PDB file of C-alpha atoms and ligand atoms in Angstrom:
ATOM      1  CA  UNK X1274      39.244  57.358 141.986  1.00 49.00           C
ATOM      2  CA  UNK X1275      35.505  57.926 141.532  1.00 58.00           C
ATOM      3  CA  UNK X1276      34.474  60.241 138.659  1.00 76.00           C
ATOM      4  CA  UNK X1277      37.795  60.161 136.814  1.00 97.00           C
ATOM      5  CA  UNK X1278      38.339  56.526 135.841  1.00 98.00           C
ATOM      6  CA  UNK X1279      36.708  54.198 133.378  1.00 98.00           C
ATOM      7  CA  UNK X1280      37.226  50.579 132.397  1.00 98.00           C
ATOM      8  CA  UNK X1281      37.726  49.305 128.852  1.00 98.00           C
ATOM      9  CA  UNK X1282      38.281  46.044 127.040  1.00 98.00           C
ATOM     10  CA  UNK X1283      39.643  45.760 123.542  1.00 99.00           C
ATOM     11  CA  UNK X1284      37.457  42.864 122.435  1.00 98.00           C
ATOM     12  CA  UNK X1285      38.684  39.504 121.069  1.00 98.00           C
ATOM     13  CA  UNK X1286      38.211  40.160 117.330  1.00 98.00           C
ATOM     14  CA  UNK X1287      40.069  43.482 117.568  1.00 98.00           C
ATOM     15  CA  UNK X1288      42.958  41.862 119.453  1.00 98.00           C
ATOM     16  CA  UNK X1289      43.030  38.989 116.928  1.00 98.00           C
ATOM     17  CA  UNK X1290      42.999  41.232 113.847  1.00 98.00           C
ATOM     18  CA  UNK X1291      45.859  43.419 115.036  1.00 98.00           C
ATOM     19  CA  UNK X1292      44.138  46.697 115.920  1.00 98.00           C
ATOM     20  CA  UNK X1293      45.176  46.726 119.588  1.00 98.00           C
ATOM     21  CA  UNK X1294      47.962  49.272 119.027  1.00 98.00           C
ATOM     22  CA  UNK X1295      45.801  51.581 116.911  1.00 98.00           C
ATOM     23  CA  UNK X1296      43.040  51.590 119.542  1.00 98.00           C
ATOM     24  CA  UNK X1297      45.530  52.262 122.361  1.00 98.00           C
ATOM     25  CA  UNK X1298      46.956  55.147 120.278  1.00 98.00           C
ATOM     26  CA  UNK X1299      43.467  56.674 119.941  1.00 98.00           C
ATOM     27  CA  UNK X1300      42.912  56.298 123.694  1.00 98.00           C
ATOM     28  CA  UNK X1301      46.183  58.065 124.577  1.00 98.00           C
ATOM     29  CA  UNK X1302      45.796  60.743 121.875  1.00 98.00           C
ATOM     30  CA  UNK X1303      42.405  61.600 123.371  1.00 98.00           C
ATOM     31  CA  UNK X1304      43.879  62.404 126.764  1.00 98.00           C
ATOM     32  CA  UNK X1305      43.396  59.188 128.742  1.00 98.00           C
ATOM     33  CA  UNK X1306      46.164  57.881 131.022  1.00 98.00           C
ATOM     34  CA  UNK X1307      46.590  54.113 131.395  1.00 98.00           C
ATOM     35  CA  UNK X1308      46.354  53.124 135.076  1.00 98.00           C
ATOM     36  CA  UNK X1309      46.323  49.348 134.485  1.00 98.00           C
ATOM     37  CA  UNK X1310      46.475  47.095 131.415  1.00 98.00           C
ATOM     38  CA  UNK X1311      46.750  43.395 130.623  1.00 98.00           C
ATOM     39  CA  UNK X1312      46.086  40.745 127.992  1.00 98.00           C
ATOM     40  CA  UNK X1313      43.617  38.306 129.481  1.00 97.00           C
ATOM     41  CA  UNK X1314      41.596  35.281 128.330  1.00 98.00           C
ATOM     42  CA  UNK X1315      38.103  35.332 129.832  1.00 98.00           C
ATOM     43  CA  UNK X1316      36.465  32.012 130.671  1.00 98.00           C
ATOM     44  CA  UNK X1317      32.804  31.637 129.686  1.00 98.00           C
ATOM     45  CA  UNK X1318      31.958  31.985 133.374  1.00 98.00           C
ATOM     46  CA  UNK X1319      33.871  35.288 133.646  1.00 98.00           C
ATOM     47  CA  UNK X1320      32.367  36.656 130.423  1.00 98.00           C
ATOM     48  CA  UNK X1321      28.908  35.665 131.647  1.00 98.00           C
ATOM     49  CA  UNK X1322      29.441  37.334 135.001  1.00 98.00           C
ATOM     50  CA  UNK X1323      30.836  40.509 133.432  1.00 98.00           C
ATOM     51  CA  UNK X1324      27.775  40.822 131.165  1.00 98.00           C
ATOM     52  CA  UNK X1325      25.252  39.444 133.692  1.00 97.00           C
ATOM     53  CA  UNK X1326      23.131  42.605 133.303  1.00 97.00           C
ATOM     54  CA  UNK X1327      22.333  41.351 129.765  1.00 98.00           C
ATOM     55  CA  UNK X1328      21.497  37.755 130.800  1.00 98.00           C
ATOM     56  CA  UNK X1329      17.848  38.046 129.707  1.00 98.00           C
ATOM     57  CA  UNK X1330      18.685  39.573 126.322  1.00 98.00           C
ATOM     58  CA  UNK X1331      18.503  37.381 123.187  1.00 98.00           C
ATOM     59  CA  UNK X1332      22.151  38.058 122.301  1.00 98.00           C
ATOM     60  CA  UNK X1333      23.556  37.003 125.717  1.00 98.00           C
ATOM     61  CA  UNK X1334      24.690  33.486 124.736  1.00 98.00           C
ATOM     62  CA  UNK X1335      26.466  34.697 121.614  1.00 98.00           C
ATOM     63  CA  UNK X1336      27.994  37.581 123.574  1.00 98.00           C
ATOM     64  CA  UNK X1337      29.442  35.200 126.186  1.00 98.00           C
ATOM     65  CA  UNK X1338      30.843  32.893 123.466  1.00 98.00           C
ATOM     66  CA  UNK X1339      32.340  35.818 121.561  1.00 98.00           C
ATOM     67  CA  UNK X1340      33.914  37.499 124.581  1.00 98.00           C
ATOM     68  CA  UNK X1341      35.617  34.238 125.599  1.00 98.00           C
ATOM     69  CA  UNK X1342      36.765  33.175 122.096  1.00 98.00           C
ATOM     70  CA  UNK X1343      40.235  34.737 122.487  1.00 98.00           C
ATOM     71  CA  UNK X1344      42.187  37.163 124.662  1.00 98.00           C
ATOM     72  CA  UNK X1345      41.003  40.673 125.402  1.00 98.00           C
ATOM     73  CA  UNK X1346      43.050  43.689 126.500  1.00 99.00           C
ATOM     74  CA  UNK X1347      41.593  44.990 129.769  1.00 98.00           C
ATOM     75  CA  UNK X1348      42.529  48.471 130.983  1.00 98.00           C
ATOM     76  CA  UNK X1349      41.699  51.133 133.532  1.00 98.00           C
ATOM     77  CA  UNK X1350      41.834  54.651 132.082  1.00 98.00           C
ATOM     78  CA  UNK X1351      42.038  57.975 133.904  1.00 98.00           C
ATOM     79  CA  UNK X1352      40.834  61.368 132.680  1.00 98.00           C
ATOM     80  CA  UNK X1353      38.527  64.107 133.950  1.00 97.00           C
ATOM     81  CA  UNK X1354      34.975  63.000 133.108  1.00 97.00           C
ATOM     82  CA  UNK X1355      36.405  59.621 132.028  1.00 98.00           C
ATOM     83  CA  UNK X1356      33.193  57.601 131.686  1.00 98.00           C
ATOM     84  CA  UNK X1357      31.329  60.092 129.519  1.00 98.00           C
ATOM     85  CA  UNK X1358      34.364  61.106 127.462  1.00 98.00           C
ATOM     86  CA  UNK X1359      35.294  57.486 126.778  1.00 98.00           C
ATOM     87  CA  UNK X1360      31.757  56.567 125.724  1.00 98.00           C
ATOM     88  CA  UNK X1361      31.985  59.483 123.268  1.00 98.00           C
ATOM     89  CA  UNK X1362      35.340  58.190 121.988  1.00 98.00           C
ATOM     90  CA  UNK X1363      34.115  54.613 121.392  1.00 98.00           C
ATOM     91  CA  UNK X1364      30.874  55.703 119.692  1.00 98.00           C
ATOM     92  CA  UNK X1365      27.490  53.986 119.356  1.00 98.00           C
ATOM     93  CA  UNK X1366      27.119  50.253 120.032  1.00 98.00           C
ATOM     94  CA  UNK X1367      26.237  49.704 116.355  1.00 98.00           C
ATOM     95  CA  UNK X1368      29.095  50.929 114.136  1.00 98.00           C
ATOM     96  CA  UNK X1369      26.534  51.882 111.478  1.00 98.00           C
ATOM     97  CA  UNK X1370      25.408  54.595 113.915  1.00 98.00           C
ATOM     98  CA  UNK X1371      28.850  55.520 115.270  1.00 98.00           C
ATOM     99  CA  UNK X1372      30.190  59.005 114.488  1.00 98.00           C
ATOM    100  CA  UNK X1373      33.296  59.662 112.396  1.00 98.00           C
ATOM    101  CA  UNK X1374      36.416  59.709 114.525  1.00 98.00           C
ATOM    102  CA  UNK X1375      35.173  57.115 117.013  1.00 98.00           C
ATOM    103  CA  UNK X1376      36.877  53.796 117.754  1.00 98.00           C
ATOM    104  CA  UNK X1377      33.830  51.775 116.719  1.00 98.00           C
ATOM    105  CA  UNK X1378      33.413  53.723 113.457  1.00 98.00           C
ATOM    106  CA  UNK X1379      37.037  52.927 112.637  1.00 98.00           C
ATOM    107  CA  UNK X1380      37.351  49.354 113.876  1.00 98.00           C
ATOM    108  CA  UNK X1381      34.031  47.666 114.769  1.00 98.00           C
ATOM    109  CA  UNK X1382      32.921  44.800 112.507  1.00 98.00           C
ATOM    110  CA  UNK X1383      29.280  44.731 113.638  1.00 98.00           C
ATOM    111  CA  UNK X1384      26.917  45.649 116.472  1.00 98.00           C
ATOM    112  CA  UNK X1385      28.069  42.486 118.280  1.00 98.00           C
ATOM    113  CA  UNK X1386      31.776  42.511 117.375  1.00 98.00           C
ATOM    114  CA  UNK X1387      32.281  46.177 118.098  1.00 98.00           C
ATOM    115  CA  UNK X1388      35.977  46.357 119.025  1.00 98.00           C
ATOM    116  CA  UNK X1389      35.850  48.004 122.425  1.00 98.00           C
ATOM    117  CA  UNK X1390      33.941  48.138 125.720  1.00 98.00           C
ATOM    118  CA  UNK X1391      33.452  51.248 127.845  1.00 98.00           C
ATOM    119  CA  UNK X1392      31.838  51.486 131.295  1.00 98.00           C
ATOM    120  CA  UNK X1393      28.452  53.224 131.373  1.00 98.00           C
ATOM    121  CA  UNK X1394      28.645  54.844 134.845  1.00 98.00           C
ATOM    122  CA  UNK X1395      31.172  55.754 137.551  1.00 97.00           C
ATOM    123  CA  UNK X1396      29.727  53.010 139.736  1.00 97.00           C
ATOM    124  CA  UNK X1397      30.138  50.372 137.030  1.00 98.00           C
ATOM    125  CA  UNK X1398      33.634  51.624 136.167  1.00 98.00           C
ATOM    126  CA  UNK X1399      34.774  50.791 139.702  1.00 97.00           C
ATOM    127  CA  UNK X1400      32.959  47.432 139.719  1.00 97.00           C
ATOM    128  CA  UNK X1401      34.444  46.482 136.328  1.00 98.00           C
ATOM    129  CA  UNK X1402      37.966  47.690 137.220  1.00 98.00           C
ATOM    130  CA  UNK X1403      37.893  45.622 140.399  1.00 97.00           C
ATOM    131  CA  UNK X1404      36.511  42.611 138.499  1.00 97.00           C
ATOM    132  CA  UNK X1405      39.654  42.505 136.323  1.00 98.00           C
ATOM    133  CA  UNK X1406      42.435  44.013 138.438  1.00 98.00           C
ATOM    134  CA  UNK X1407      43.768  43.687 141.970  1.00 97.00           C
ATOM    135  CA  UNK X1408      44.959  46.815 143.795  1.00 96.00           C
ATOM    136  CA  UNK X1409      48.613  45.903 143.172  1.00 97.00           C
ATOM    137  CA  UNK X1410      47.976  45.937 139.389  1.00 97.00           C
ATOM    138  CA  UNK X1411      46.659  49.544 139.401  1.00 96.00           C
ATOM    139  CA  UNK X1412      49.149  52.418 139.019  1.00 95.00           C
TER     140      UNK X1412
HETATM  141  N1  UDP D2195      25.361  43.449 121.773  1.00 53.71           N
HETATM  142  C1  UDP D2195      24.930  42.603 120.779  1.00 53.71           C
HETATM  143  N2  UDP D2195      23.716  42.851 120.189  1.00 53.71           N
HETATM  144  C2  UDP D2195      22.910  43.888 120.560  1.00 53.71           C
HETATM  145  C3  UDP D2195      23.349  44.727 121.589  1.00 53.71           C
HETATM  146  C4  UDP D2195      24.567  44.489 122.179  1.00 53.71           C
HETATM  147  O1  UDP D2195      25.624  41.663 120.423  1.00 53.71           O
HETATM  148  O2  UDP D2195      21.826  44.039 119.987  1.00 53.71           O
HETATM  149  C5  UDP D2195      26.667  43.208 122.418  1.00 53.71           C
HETATM  150  C6  UDP D2195      27.737  44.190 121.929  1.00 53.71           C
HETATM  151  O3  UDP D2195      28.996  43.512 121.901  1.00 53.71           O
HETATM  152  C7  UDP D2195      27.696  45.240 123.018  1.00 53.71           C
HETATM  153  C8  UDP D2195      27.467  44.382 124.260  1.00 53.71           C
HETATM  154  O4  UDP D2195      26.562  43.372 123.817  1.00 53.71           O
HETATM  155  O5  UDP D2195      28.881  46.000 123.066  1.00 53.71           O
HETATM  156  C9  UDP D2195      26.884  45.102 125.451  1.00 53.71           C
HETATM  157  O6  UDP D2195      25.691  45.773 125.040  1.00 53.71           O
HETATM  158  P1  UDP D2195      25.390  47.262 125.495  1.00 53.71           P
HETATM  159  O7  UDP D2195      23.976  47.560 125.110  1.00 53.71           O
HETATM  160  O8  UDP D2195      25.789  47.428 126.933  1.00 53.71           O
HETATM  161  O9  UDP D2195      26.345  48.125 124.536  1.00 53.71           O
HETATM  162  P2  UDP D2195      27.661  48.977 124.843  1.00 53.71           P
HETATM  163  O10 UDP D2195      27.518  49.537 126.242  1.00 53.71           O
HETATM  164  O11 UDP D2195      28.833  48.032 124.708  1.00 53.71           O
HETATM  165  O12 UDP D2195      27.677  50.047 123.779  1.00 53.71           O
HETATM  166 MG1   MG D2196      27.063  48.640 128.032  1.00 53.71          MG
END
């Protein structure tokens, strides 16, 4: 699957405020195929492990609390050039800098509560997909 899959999470505030369907519509309209998807509550331990690369950053504690405050929608998406194309679709981390037409421009509340995750490399896409899904949950 290398080079044509990415991993996403619709983050807790976006699930809670009812934008899940709108974000999934944008994902499908932009040519991504859903290979796996589930609603999932992360424990603090799981959120901390997922974002371990940021453990030395000042926002890490708040990020772990936020990402475990309610369910997320985790998904594996397939498309040619999936990682790069999905990062373009979600837009900049800070919605103030996100381009028109991006998911974060439309739905992010802030740089922290920014609606949607997207993997940053093919290697991390596989690691993140396998963190959330077993082989029997991937289609
Ligand atoms: N984040 C934050 N404050 C910052 C930078 C990041 O709260 O100054 C959060 C935000 O939710 C972001 C996540 O940490 O999506 C991971 O940060 P990263 O720099 O990897 O951004 P992303 O890859 O999600 O655009
Ligand atoms: Mg990142």
